[in-house]
XYZ file of C-alpha atoms in Angstrom:
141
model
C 0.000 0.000 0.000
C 0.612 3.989 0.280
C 2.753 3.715 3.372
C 5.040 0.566 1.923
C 6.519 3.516 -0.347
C 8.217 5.483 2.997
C 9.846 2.375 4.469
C 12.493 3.465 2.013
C 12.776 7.124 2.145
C 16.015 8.405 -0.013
C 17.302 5.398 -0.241
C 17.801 4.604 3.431
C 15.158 2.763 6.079
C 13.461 5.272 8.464
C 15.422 5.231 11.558
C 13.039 5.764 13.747
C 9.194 5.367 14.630
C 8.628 9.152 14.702
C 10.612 9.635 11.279
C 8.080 7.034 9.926
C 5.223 8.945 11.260
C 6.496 12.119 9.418
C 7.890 10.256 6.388
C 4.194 9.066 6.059
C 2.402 12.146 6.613
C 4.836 13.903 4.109
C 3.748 10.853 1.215
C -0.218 11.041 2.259
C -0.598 14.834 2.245
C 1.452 14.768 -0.981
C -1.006 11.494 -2.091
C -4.341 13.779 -1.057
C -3.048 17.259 -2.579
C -2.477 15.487 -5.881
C -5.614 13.410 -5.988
C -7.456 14.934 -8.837
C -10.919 16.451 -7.671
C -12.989 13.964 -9.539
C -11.129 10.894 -8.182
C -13.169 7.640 -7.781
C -14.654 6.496 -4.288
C -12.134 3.481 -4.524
C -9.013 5.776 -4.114
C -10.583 8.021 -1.390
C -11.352 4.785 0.737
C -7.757 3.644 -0.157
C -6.730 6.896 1.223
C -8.653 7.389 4.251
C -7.433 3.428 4.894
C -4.066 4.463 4.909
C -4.435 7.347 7.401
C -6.322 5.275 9.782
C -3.354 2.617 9.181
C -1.447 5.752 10.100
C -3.790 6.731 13.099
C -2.904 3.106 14.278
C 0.828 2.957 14.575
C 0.574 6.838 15.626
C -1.833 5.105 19.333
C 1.490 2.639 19.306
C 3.886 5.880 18.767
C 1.724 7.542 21.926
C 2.271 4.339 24.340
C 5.766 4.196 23.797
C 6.642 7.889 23.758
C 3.655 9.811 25.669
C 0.257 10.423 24.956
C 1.184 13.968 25.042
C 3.704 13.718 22.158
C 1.641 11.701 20.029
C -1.645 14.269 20.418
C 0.581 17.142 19.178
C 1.415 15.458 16.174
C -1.688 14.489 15.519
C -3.807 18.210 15.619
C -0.795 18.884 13.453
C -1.569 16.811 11.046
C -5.578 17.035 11.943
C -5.022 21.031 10.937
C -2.888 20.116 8.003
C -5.881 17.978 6.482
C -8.423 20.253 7.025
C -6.497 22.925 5.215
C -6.558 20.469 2.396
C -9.880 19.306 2.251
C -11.030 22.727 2.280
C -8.700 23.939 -0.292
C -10.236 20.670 -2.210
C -13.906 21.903 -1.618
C -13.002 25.192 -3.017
C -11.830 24.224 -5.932
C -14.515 21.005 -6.522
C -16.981 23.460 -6.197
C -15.580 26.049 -8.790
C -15.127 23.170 -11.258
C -18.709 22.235 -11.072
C -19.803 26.034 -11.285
C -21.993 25.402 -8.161
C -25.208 27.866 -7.744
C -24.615 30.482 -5.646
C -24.314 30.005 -2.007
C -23.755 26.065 -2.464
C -20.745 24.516 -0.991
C -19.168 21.213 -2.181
C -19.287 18.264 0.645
C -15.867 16.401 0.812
C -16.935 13.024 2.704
C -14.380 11.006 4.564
C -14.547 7.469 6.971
C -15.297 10.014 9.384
C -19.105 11.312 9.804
C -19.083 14.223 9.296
C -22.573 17.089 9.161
C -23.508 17.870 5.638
C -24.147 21.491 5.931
C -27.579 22.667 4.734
C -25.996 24.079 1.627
C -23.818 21.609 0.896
C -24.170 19.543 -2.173
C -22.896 15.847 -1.735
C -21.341 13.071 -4.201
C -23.596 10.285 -5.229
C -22.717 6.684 -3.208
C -21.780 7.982 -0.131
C -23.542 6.687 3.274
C -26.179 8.823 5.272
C -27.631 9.057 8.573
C -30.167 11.864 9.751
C -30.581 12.887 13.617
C -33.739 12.857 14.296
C -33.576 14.750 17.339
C -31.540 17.685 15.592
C -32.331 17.201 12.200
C -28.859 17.563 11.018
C -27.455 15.220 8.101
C -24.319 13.195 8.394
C -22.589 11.625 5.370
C -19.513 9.598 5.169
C -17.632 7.192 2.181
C -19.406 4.233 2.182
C -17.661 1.533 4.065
């Protein structure tokens, strides 16, 4: 998979856990910024699949080194990705010359609210909270 490619970074095996963490990051940011806008469901669930892979060996990371350690890196990376899918949003939605006041919904594993506004890809999962009334969409699993 995506993070068999960072085992060998420049030729050399990542000397550490925490290089590996980075090393990984570095490949799935660069993996997510290059994924074209109208990528198929398949590579986003590859994707998402390889950052909870990540997500995994970064709980390890925390027993071993502190819980402390391993949060940090993780709302690093947490703000990094948001930057991204928003960026991605932007321009999805500018691509597909959405109406006025629409925004485009970039779904993850992760539920996440579907904003009243927001227009969503076909094949994704749903749930509605019937207490609320708020929508929730995710990739289907």
């Amino acid at each position: 998979g995506a993070l068999n490619r960072v085992r060998h970074r420049d030729g050399h095996v990542c000397g550490s856990l925490e290089e590996y963490l980075h090393a990984a990051v570095d490949d799935l940011t660069d993996w997510e910024r290059n994924m074209p806008l109208d990528a198929p469901q398949s590579t986003k669930k590859k994707l998402e699949g390889s950052w909870q892979h990540w997500h995994q060996i970064l709980f390890e990371y925390g027993h071993i080194f502190g819980a402390e350690n391993a949060e940090k890196l993780r709302d690093r990376v947490r703000t990094r990705r948001r930057e991204l899918l928003e960026d991605r949003k932007r321009q999805r939605g500018e691509t597909l010359r959405l109406p006025e006041g629409k925004v485009w919904f970039e779904a993850t594993r992760e539920w996440q609210e579907v904003p009243p506004n927001g227009i969503c890809a076909a094949g994704l999962e749903y749930r509605l909270d019937m207490q609320t009334g708020r929508n929730f969409a995710r990739l289907a699993m």
